[in-house]
GROMACS .gro file of C-alpha atoms in nm:
model
  441
    1MET     CA    1  10.086  11.972   7.860
    2GLU     CA    2  10.027  11.813   7.520
    3ARG     CA    3   9.769  11.540   7.484
    4GLU     CA    4  10.029  11.266   7.424
    5GLN     CA    5  10.223  11.374   7.734
    6TRP     CA    6   9.905  11.367   7.942
    7LYS     CA    7   9.830  11.016   7.814
    8LYS     CA    8  10.174  10.895   7.925
    9VAL     CA    9  10.139  11.058   8.265
   10LEU     CA   10   9.788  10.921   8.324
   11VAL     CA   11   9.868  10.565   8.218
   12GLY     CA   12  10.186  10.564   8.424
   13SER     CA   13  10.000  10.703   8.723
   14ALA     CA   14   9.713  10.455   8.698
   15GLY     CA   15   9.953  10.164   8.719
   16ASN     CA   16  10.136  10.324   9.006
   17MET     CA   17   9.806  10.360   9.192
   18VAL     CA   18   9.734   9.986   9.177
   19GLU     CA   19  10.092   9.901   9.274
   20TRP     CA   20  10.070  10.112   9.586
   21PHE     CA   21   9.716  10.002   9.668
   22ASP     CA   22   9.852   9.649   9.701
   23TRP     CA   23  10.157   9.770   9.892
   24PHE     CA   24   9.977   9.987  10.145
   25VAL     CA   25   9.669   9.771  10.194
   26TYR     CA   26   9.892   9.527  10.382
   27ALA     CA   27   9.963   9.796  10.640
   28SER     CA   28   9.610   9.935  10.661
   29PHE     CA   29   9.450   9.590  10.712
   30ALA     CA   30   9.724   9.457  10.941
   31THR     CA   31   9.512   9.520  11.251
   32TYR     CA   32   9.256   9.274  11.114
   33PHE     CA   33   9.473   8.988  10.991
   34ALA     CA   34   9.756   9.002  11.249
   35GLY     CA   35   9.577   8.753  11.473
   36SER     CA   36   9.522   8.514  11.182
   37PHE     CA   37   9.893   8.454  11.140
   38PHE     CA   38  10.043   8.540  11.479
   39PRO     CA   39   9.820   8.435  11.770
   40SER     CA   40   9.905   8.628  12.086
   41ASP     CA   41   9.742   8.787  12.387
   42ASN     CA   42   9.940   9.105  12.317
   43PRO     CA   43   9.796   9.311  12.028
   44THR     CA   44  10.116   9.518  12.007
   45ALA     CA   45  10.321   9.198  11.968
   46GLN     CA   46  10.091   9.086  11.685
   47LEU     CA   47  10.136   9.419  11.508
   48MET     CA   48  10.513   9.401  11.559
   49ASN     CA   49  10.519   9.060  11.387
   50THR     CA   50  10.319   9.185  11.088
   51ALA     CA   51  10.525   9.506  11.083
   52GLY     CA   52  10.838   9.294  11.078
   53ILE     CA   53  10.720   9.116  10.763
   54PHE     CA   54  10.621   9.458  10.624
   55ALA     CA   55  10.980   9.571  10.684
   56VAL     CA   56  11.120   9.258  10.517
   57GLY     CA   57  10.945   9.367  10.198
   58PHE     CA   58  11.147   9.686  10.211
   59PHE     CA   59  11.472   9.493  10.234
   60MET     CA   60  11.388   9.328   9.902
   61ARG     CA   61  11.345   9.669   9.744
   62PRO     CA   62  11.719   9.717   9.677
   63VAL     CA   63  11.717   9.384   9.491
   64GLY     CA   64  11.411   9.492   9.296
   65GLY     CA   65  11.567   9.833   9.240
   66TRP     CA   66  11.878   9.675   9.092
   67LEU     CA   67  11.696   9.413   8.884
   68LEU     CA   68  11.413   9.628   8.749
   69GLY     CA   69  11.629   9.940   8.725
   70ARG     CA   70  11.858   9.743   8.497
   71VAL     CA   71  11.560   9.633   8.290
   72GLY     CA   72  11.436   9.993   8.270
   73ASP     CA   73  11.771  10.126   8.146
   74ARG     CA   74  11.845   9.841   7.904
   75LYS     CA   75  11.500   9.741   7.777
   76GLY     CA   76  11.302  10.059   7.836
   77ARG     CA   77  11.075  10.214   8.099
   78LYS     CA   78  10.771  10.037   7.953
   79ALA     CA   79  10.927   9.692   7.999
   80ALA     CA   80  11.016   9.762   8.362
   81LEU     CA   81  10.671   9.900   8.444
   82THR     CA   82  10.499   9.596   8.290
   83LEU     CA   83  10.717   9.356   8.490
   84THR     CA   84  10.657   9.537   8.821
   85VAL     CA   85  10.280   9.514   8.797
   86SER     CA   86  10.303   9.142   8.711
   87LEU     CA   87  10.500   9.074   9.029
   88MET     CA   88  10.258   9.280   9.235
   89SER     CA   89   9.958   9.089   9.100
   90ALA     CA   90  10.118   8.757   9.196
   91SER     CA   91  10.190   8.877   9.549
   92ALA     CA   92   9.831   8.998   9.599
   93VAL     CA   93   9.697   8.657   9.498
   94LEU     CA   94   9.928   8.484   9.747
   95ILE     CA   95   9.811   8.700  10.038
   96ALA     CA   96   9.447   8.655   9.939
   97VAL     CA   97   9.475   8.275   9.962
   98ALA     CA   98   9.729   8.245  10.249
   99PRO     CA   99   9.621   7.987  10.511
  100THR     CA  100   9.574   8.104  10.869
  101TYR     CA  101   9.766   7.987  11.175
  102GLY     CA  102   9.477   7.759  11.270
  103VAL     CA  103   9.498   7.580  10.935
  104ALA     CA  104   9.871   7.562  10.862
  105GLY     CA  105  10.048   7.692  11.172
  106TYR     CA  106  10.328   7.926  11.075
  107GLY     CA  107  10.297   7.806  10.715
  108GLY     CA  108  10.052   8.092  10.656
  109ALA     CA  109  10.308   8.340  10.785
  110ALA     CA  110  10.560   8.185  10.544
  111VAL     CA  111  10.324   8.248  10.251
  112LEU     CA  112  10.275   8.602  10.378
  113LEU     CA  113  10.652   8.646  10.387
  114ILE     CA  114  10.698   8.520  10.029
  115ALA     CA  115  10.425   8.755   9.909
  116ARG     CA  116  10.592   9.050  10.079
  117LEU     CA  117  10.925   8.956   9.920
  118LEU     CA  118  10.759   8.967   9.577
  119GLN     CA  119  10.599   9.300   9.664
  120GLY     CA  120  10.939   9.431   9.768
  121LEU     CA  121  11.087   9.329   9.433
  122SER     CA  122  10.799   9.493   9.250
  123VAL     CA  123  10.791   9.822   9.438
  124GLY     CA  124  11.171   9.842   9.438
  125GLY     CA  125  11.155   9.883   9.062
  126GLU     CA  126  10.817  10.058   9.041
  127TYR     CA  127  10.925  10.375   9.217
  128ALA     CA  128  11.221  10.439   8.990
  129ALA     CA  129  11.050  10.323   8.671
  130SER     CA  130  10.749  10.548   8.732
  131ALA     CA  131  10.961  10.839   8.857
  132THR     CA  132  11.179  10.817   8.548
  133TYR     CA  133  10.886  10.766   8.315
  134LEU     CA  134  10.680  11.057   8.450
  135THR     CA  135  10.982  11.291   8.454
  136GLU     CA  136  11.092  11.202   8.101
  137ALA     CA  137  10.737  11.207   7.960
  138SER     CA  138  10.678  11.573   8.049
  139SER     CA  139  10.805  11.897   7.900
  140PRO     CA  140  11.109  12.047   8.079
  141GLU     CA  141  10.917  12.341   8.223
  142LYS     CA  142  10.652  12.112   8.377
  143ARG     CA  143  10.860  11.824   8.513
  144GLY     CA  144  10.780  11.908   8.875
  145PHE     CA  145  10.409  11.919   8.804
  146ALA     CA  146  10.405  11.597   8.599
  147SER     CA  147  10.625  11.395   8.834
  148SER     CA  148  10.410  11.500   9.131
  149PHE     CA  149  10.146  11.262   8.997
  150GLN     CA  150  10.362  10.979   9.124
  151TYR     CA  151  10.263  11.064   9.480
  152VAL     CA  152   9.911  11.154   9.367
  153SER     CA  153   9.878  10.799   9.237
  154MET     CA  154  10.058  10.646   9.534
  155THR     CA  155   9.826  10.831   9.770
  156ALA     CA  156   9.524  10.749   9.554
  157GLY     CA  157   9.611  10.382   9.594
  158GLN     CA  158   9.610  10.422   9.969
  159ILE     CA  159   9.288  10.628   9.960
  160VAL     CA  160   9.115  10.353   9.763
  161GLY     CA  161   9.245  10.101  10.014
  162LEU     CA  162   9.123  10.305  10.309
  163GLY     CA  163   8.793  10.371  10.133
  164LEU     CA  164   8.746   9.999  10.084
  165GLN     CA  165   8.833   9.947  10.450
  166ILE     CA  166   8.573  10.202  10.558
  167LEU     CA  167   8.314  10.032  10.334
  168LEU     CA  168   8.393   9.690  10.478
  169GLN     CA  169   8.385   9.826  10.833
  170ARG     CA  170   8.036   9.958  10.773
  171THR     CA  171   7.897   9.655  10.592
  172MET     CA  172   8.065   9.367  10.775
  173SER     CA  173   8.086   9.270  11.140
  174ASP     CA  174   8.416   9.309  11.320
  175GLU     CA  175   8.430   8.932  11.362
  176ALA     CA  176   8.386   8.872  10.989
  177LEU     CA  177   8.658   9.125  10.904
  178HIS     CA  178   8.903   8.955  11.136
  179SER     CA  179   8.802   8.611  11.010
  180TRP     CA  180   8.799   8.648  10.630
  181GLY     CA  181   8.695   8.999  10.523
  182TRP     CA  182   9.055   9.122  10.522
  183ARG     CA  183   9.119   8.903  10.215
  184ILE     CA  184   8.884   9.111   9.997
  185PRO     CA  185   9.123   9.404   9.929
  186PHE     CA  186   9.395   9.167   9.812
  187ILE     CA  187   9.154   9.006   9.565
  188VAL     CA  188   9.062   9.355   9.441
  189GLY     CA  189   9.430   9.441   9.409
  190ALA     CA  190   9.504   9.132   9.201
  191LEU     CA  191   9.219   9.211   8.962
  192GLY     CA  192   9.327   9.574   8.934
  193ALA     CA  193   9.684   9.471   8.857
  194ALA     CA  194   9.559   9.251   8.571
  195VAL     CA  195   9.385   9.553   8.414
  196ILE     CA  196   9.695   9.769   8.450
  197PHE     CA  197   9.908   9.497   8.295
  198TYR     CA  198   9.700   9.531   7.978
  199LEU     CA  199   9.729   9.911   7.979
  200ARG     CA  200  10.103   9.904   8.031
  201ARG     CA  201  10.153   9.654   7.752
  202ASN     CA  202  10.013   9.921   7.519
  203MET     CA  203  10.171  10.232   7.673
  204LEU     CA  204  10.414  10.458   7.483
  205GLU     CA  205  10.785  10.472   7.558
  206THR     CA  206  10.931  10.813   7.652
  207ASP     CA  207  11.094  11.021   7.380
  208VAL     CA  208  11.392  11.091   7.605
  209TYR     CA  209  11.472  10.721   7.630
  210GLU     CA  210  11.413  10.647   7.262
  211GLU     CA  211  11.584  10.948   7.110
  212SER     CA  212  11.838  11.083   7.353
  213ALA     CA  213  12.198  11.058   7.238
  214ASP     CA  214  12.298  11.093   7.602
  215ALA     CA  215  12.263  10.720   7.668
  216ASP     CA  216  12.520  10.640   7.400
  217ALA     CA  217  12.740  10.940   7.469
  218THR     CA  218  12.784  10.900   7.845
  219VAL     CA  219  12.687  10.539   7.910
  220GLY     CA  220  12.783  10.281   7.651
  221GLY     CA  221  12.534  10.022   7.533
  222ASP     CA  222  12.698   9.741   7.730
  223ASP     CA  223  12.716   9.950   8.047
  224LYS     CA  224  12.361  10.083   8.047
  225GLY     CA  225  12.182   9.990   8.369
  226THR     CA  226  12.489   9.827   8.524
  227LEU     CA  227  12.646   9.872   8.868
  228LYS     CA  228  12.966   9.974   8.691
  229ALA     CA  229  12.787  10.265   8.527
  230LEU     CA  230  12.616  10.353   8.855
  231TRP     CA  231  12.950  10.360   9.036
  232ALA     CA  232  13.062  10.630   8.793
  233HIS     CA  233  12.778  10.836   8.941
  234LYS     CA  234  12.832  10.735   9.303
  235ARG     CA  235  12.812  11.094   9.432
  236GLU     CA  236  12.462  11.127   9.291
  237ALA     CA  237  12.370  10.785   9.431
  238PHE     CA  238  12.479  10.878   9.783
  239LEU     CA  239  12.295  11.208   9.745
  240VAL     CA  240  11.973  11.018   9.667
  241ILE     CA  241  12.012  10.814   9.988
  242ALA     CA  242  12.077  11.121  10.201
  243LEU     CA  243  11.795  11.334  10.062
  244THR     CA  244  11.551  11.040  10.092
  245MET     CA  245  11.624  10.962  10.457
  246GLY     CA  246  11.414  11.226  10.630
  247GLY     CA  247  11.136  11.227  10.373
  248THR     CA  248  11.067  10.856  10.374
  249VAL     CA  249  11.054  10.828  10.754
  250ALA     CA  250  10.812  11.120  10.777
  251TYR     CA  251  10.599  10.993  10.490
  252TYR     CA  252  10.550  10.645  10.631
  253THR     CA  253  10.490  10.785  10.978
  254TYR     CA  254  10.197  10.999  10.864
  255THR     CA  255  10.053  10.753  10.611
  256THR     CA  256  10.092  10.380  10.675
  257TYR     CA  257  10.157  10.409  11.050
  258LEU     CA  258   9.908  10.688  11.124
  259THR     CA  259   9.595  10.470  11.141
  260LYS     CA  260   9.755  10.226  11.384
  261TYR     CA  261   9.902  10.510  11.591
  262LEU     CA  262   9.562  10.676  11.628
  263SER     CA  263   9.393  10.351  11.730
  264ASN     CA  264   9.673  10.185  11.927
  265SER     CA  265   9.820  10.492  12.102
  266ALA     CA  266   9.573  10.781  12.082
  267GLY     CA  267   9.276  10.563  12.179
  268LEU     CA  268   9.055  10.636  11.878
  269SER     CA  269   8.836  10.358  11.744
  270LYS     CA  270   8.960  10.178  11.433
  271GLU     CA  271   8.674  10.329  11.234
  272THR     CA  272   8.755  10.687  11.343
  273ALA     CA  273   9.128  10.639  11.289
  274THR     CA  274   9.066  10.506  10.938
  275LEU     CA  275   8.836  10.799  10.855
  276VAL     CA  276   9.097  11.050  10.978
  277SER     CA  277   9.362  10.892  10.756
  278PHE     CA  278   9.125  10.881  10.460
  279CYS     CA  279   9.027  11.249  10.481
  280ALA     CA  280   9.384  11.364  10.541
  281LEU     CA  281   9.515  11.167  10.244
  282VAL     CA  282   9.250  11.309  10.008
  283VAL     CA  283   9.374  11.661  10.086
  284PHE     CA  284   9.735  11.542  10.068
  285ALA     CA  285   9.684  11.400   9.717
  286CYS     CA  286   9.533  11.729   9.598
  287LEU     CA  287   9.834  11.922   9.728
  288GLN     CA  288  10.090  11.729   9.525
  289PRO     CA  289  10.034  11.889   9.179
  290VAL     CA  290  10.008  12.235   9.337
  291ALA     CA  291  10.345  12.196   9.509
  292GLY     CA  292  10.496  12.031   9.200
  293ALA     CA  293  10.388  12.324   8.982
  294LEU     CA  294  10.526  12.565   9.242
  295SER     CA  295  10.865  12.394   9.218
  296ASP     CA  296  10.864  12.455   8.841
  297ARG     CA  297  10.847  12.827   8.920
  298ILE     CA  298  11.069  12.870   9.226
  299GLY     CA  299  11.286  12.557   9.217
  300ARG     CA  300  11.305  12.227   9.404
  301ARG     CA  301  11.532  12.328   9.695
  302PRO     CA  302  11.294  12.578   9.861
  303LEU     CA  303  11.027  12.307   9.898
  304LEU     CA  304  11.272  12.047  10.026
  305ILE     CA  305  11.418  12.290  10.280
  306THR     CA  306  11.071  12.392  10.399
  307PHE     CA  307  10.980  12.028  10.453
  308ALA     CA  308  11.300  11.952  10.645
  309ILE     CA  309  11.271  12.254  10.874
  310GLY     CA  310  10.906  12.180  10.949
  311SER     CA  311  10.967  11.811  11.011
  312THR     CA  312  11.273  11.873  11.227
  313PHE     CA  313  11.106  12.120  11.462
  314LEU     CA  314  10.738  12.023  11.452
  315THR     CA  315  10.739  11.642  11.456
  316VAL     CA  316  10.765  11.611  11.835
  317PRO     CA  317  10.482  11.857  11.912
  318ILE     CA  318  10.256  11.716  11.638
  319MET     CA  319  10.298  11.355  11.747
  320THR     CA  320  10.258  11.447  12.113
  321LEU     CA  321   9.937  11.636  12.046
  322LEU     CA  322   9.808  11.357  11.821
  323GLN     CA  323   9.845  11.111  12.107
  324HIS     CA  324   9.605  11.324  12.311
  325ALA     CA  325   9.376  11.433  12.025
  326GLY     CA  326   9.086  11.230  12.159
  327SER     CA  327   8.841  11.282  11.873
  328PHE     CA  328   8.807  11.312  11.495
  329TRP     CA  329   8.856  11.685  11.430
  330PRO     CA  330   9.169  11.750  11.640
  331ALA     CA  331   9.327  11.434  11.495
  332LEU     CA  332   9.239  11.540  11.141
  333GLY     CA  333   9.376  11.893  11.188
  334LEU     CA  334   9.709  11.769  11.323
  335SER     CA  335   9.735  11.501  11.054
  336LEU     CA  336   9.675  11.760  10.783
  337LEU     CA  337   9.942  11.989  10.929
  338ALA     CA  338  10.192  11.703  10.921
  339LEU     CA  339  10.106  11.605  10.564
  340VAL     CA  340  10.126  11.965  10.440
  341ILE     CA  341  10.483  11.970  10.571
  342VAL     CA  342  10.562  11.633  10.410
  343THR     CA  343  10.431  11.762  10.075
  344GLY     CA  344  10.748  11.967  10.038
  345TYR     CA  345  10.931  11.638   9.992
  346THR     CA  346  10.679  11.405   9.830
  347SER     CA  347  10.566  11.637   9.551
  348ILE     CA  348  10.909  11.672   9.391
  349ASN     CA  349  11.146  11.404   9.517
  350ALA     CA  350  11.084  11.186   9.209
  351CYS     CA  351  11.193  11.448   8.958
  352VAL     CA  352  11.484  11.569   9.174
  353LYS     CA  353  11.634  11.220   9.175
  354ALA     CA  354  11.569  11.159   8.805
  355GLU     CA  355  11.730  11.493   8.721
  356LEU     CA  356  12.060  11.378   8.875
  357PHE     CA  357  12.138  11.097   8.629
  358PRO     CA  358  12.195  11.054   8.252
  359THR     CA  359  11.942  10.851   8.052
  360GLY     CA  360  12.143  10.529   8.033
  361ILE     CA  361  12.164  10.494   8.411
  362ARG     CA  362  11.865  10.699   8.525
  363ALA     CA  363  11.628  10.416   8.624
  364LEU     CA  364  11.893  10.221   8.816
  365GLY     CA  365  12.042  10.542   8.956
  366VAL     CA  366  11.708  10.634   9.112
  367ALA     CA  367  11.600  10.279   9.200
  368LEU     CA  368  11.889  10.127   9.392
  369PRO     CA  369  11.992  10.413   9.625
  370TYR     CA  370  11.630  10.507   9.689
  371ALA     CA  371  11.545  10.144   9.770
  372ILE     CA  372  11.842  10.123  10.008
  373ALA     CA  373  11.727  10.437  10.189
  374ASN     CA  374  11.373  10.300  10.213
  375ALA     CA  375  11.493   9.966  10.342
  376LEU     CA  376  11.695  10.135  10.616
  377PHE     CA  377  11.450  10.410  10.712
  378GLY     CA  378  11.106  10.389  10.547
  379GLY     CA  379  11.044  10.018  10.581
  380THR     CA  380  11.157  10.009  10.942
  381ALA     CA  381  10.967  10.322  11.051
  382GLU     CA  382  10.657  10.137  11.169
  383TYR     CA  383  10.858   9.866  11.343
  384VAL     CA  384  11.079  10.122  11.516
  385ALA     CA  385  10.770  10.313  11.630
  386LEU     CA  386  10.614   9.999  11.775
  387TRP     CA  387  10.946   9.903  11.938
  388PHE     CA  388  10.960  10.238  12.119
  389LYS     CA  389  10.598  10.191  12.227
  390ASP     CA  390  10.656   9.836  12.349
  391ALA     CA  391  10.960   9.960  12.546
  392GLY     CA  392  10.746  10.224  12.716
  393ILE     CA  393  10.926  10.522  12.559
  394GLU     CA  394  10.702  10.601  12.264
  395SER     CA  395  10.813  10.965  12.253
  396GLY     CA  396  11.161  10.844  12.154
  397TYR     CA  397  11.023  10.771  11.808
  398TYR     CA  398  10.916  11.131  11.762
  399TRP     CA  399  11.275  11.243  11.817
  400TYR     CA  400  11.397  10.973  11.579
  401VAL     CA  401  11.178  11.112  11.298
  402ALA     CA  402  11.292  11.467  11.373
  403GLY     CA  403  11.657  11.358  11.372
  404CYS     CA  404  11.627  11.192  11.031
  405ALA     CA  405  11.472  11.511  10.891
  406ALA     CA  406  11.757  11.716  11.037
  407VAL     CA  407  12.012  11.504  10.849
  408SER     CA  408  11.826  11.557  10.521
  409LEU     CA  409  11.801  11.930  10.594
  410ILE     CA  410  12.179  11.954  10.584
  411VAL     CA  411  12.178  11.782  10.243
  412TYR     CA  412  11.909  12.012  10.104
  413LEU     CA  413  12.103  12.318  10.216
  414LEU     CA  414  12.419  12.197  10.041
  415MET     CA  415  12.278  12.056   9.716
  416ARG     CA  416  12.235  12.251   9.395
  417GLU     CA  417  11.909  12.337   9.228
  418THR     CA  418  11.808  12.076   8.964
  419ARG     CA  419  11.505  12.241   8.805
  420ASP     CA  420  11.681  12.367   8.489
  421ILE     CA  421  11.887  12.056   8.413
  422ASP     CA  422  11.850  11.918   8.059
  423LEU     CA  423  11.769  11.548   8.091
  424ASN     CA  424  11.936  11.476   7.757
  425LYS     CA  425  12.262  11.635   7.868
  426VAL     CA  426  12.308  11.539   8.230
  427LYS     CA  427  12.674  11.483   8.308
  428ALA     CA  428  12.847  11.308   8.595
  429GLU     CA  429  12.856  11.620   8.808
  430ALA     CA  430  12.661  11.581   9.130
  431PRO     CA  431  12.460  11.882   9.246
  432VAL     CA  432  12.616  11.902   9.591
  433SER     CA  433  12.693  12.272   9.629
  434GLY     CA  434  12.459  12.555   9.704
  435GLU     CA  435  12.516  12.717   9.365
  436PRO     CA  436  12.230  12.711   9.114
  437ALA     CA  437  12.257  12.435   8.854
  438LYS     CA  438  12.329  12.549   8.499
  439GLN     CA  439  12.174  12.386   8.198
  440ASN     CA  440  12.438  12.173   8.028
  441ALA     CA  441  12.527  12.286   7.682
   0.00000   0.00000   0.00000
């Protein structure tokens, strides 16, 4: 990749890392601050309350996807990315200063809710803006490799969060962490977002957005980034929802929920569960560019199909064995197996979605349907898992994850290959058949 392309990819990825640090740190520190906002004698009930607010953030993502996707298509990818990090910084500050139940009753939970709503708005636009930016900023033959850095940066944000958690666990008492130490990562996130705001203010716009005649040829200036324009590409939009379903459930199961599952269900200590997640995610992040580069050689569909088959048939045995892992190494091995399977989806899903839409509707086309799928499946994954556990049928969740993957498998088998699509000449044809996609002339 050329130096200028690398600069765009690295700056876009750095901002994405801070965005997702703030997003995921809520989930990874929930076990420590749940009691501060929702007093209860039942730890599972506390986690369900915090998971419920976590899920509410996902239901704001379609709104953020629409709003910031519109900004990205009409004002540019740079403008959307700058706005998303501003919203995320504000939400981190709110959580850092939120009063506890002992101080303000449920007023603290209300502040927590508002912060999560802002995070939902931010991340709803961040995914599509960064996916579009990274895909457009790279050369056509390296789009899979370049766009894979979206999940490298997303995972890096979580790794930093988990690393900070491990550091705090080893330098602070458990009582201090539950009392006030959990606020530290949100302060760090707010400061990091301020730095990224400066970098994004000075980032370069993509050549595809600035120079492509496709935006004017297929989506008029007044219609760019509008729901009217998106409706003209409704087949692609529904395809994004369907191909996201299985991947997002599996991803959130083995990332944000994994630490709580290992400590709350498998019986591992919080420190051991956090270390397992940290080590597994480091390997997972390293796998993303490798799989992305592989998709540039053999296509996107083979990786997606491999993920769906593995997730459909191996989720139940992996989760069952994880529940009885008992110690660090078995838990790490099973977690790595699960994340290797998920890599088939995470490494390339950003570019696959971006490759479906023309320039004038690409950001909104990725943002809104993806956010809807995440609100329905990704954001609720942790809550659904805890609901099954609270009902005494925890294994039902394993089958739920496998079932979602099976639905996406059908979509992957029917969709066309998108690797060779010219981003400047994408038409309204949805890749829904099994025939290879042809580069538009």
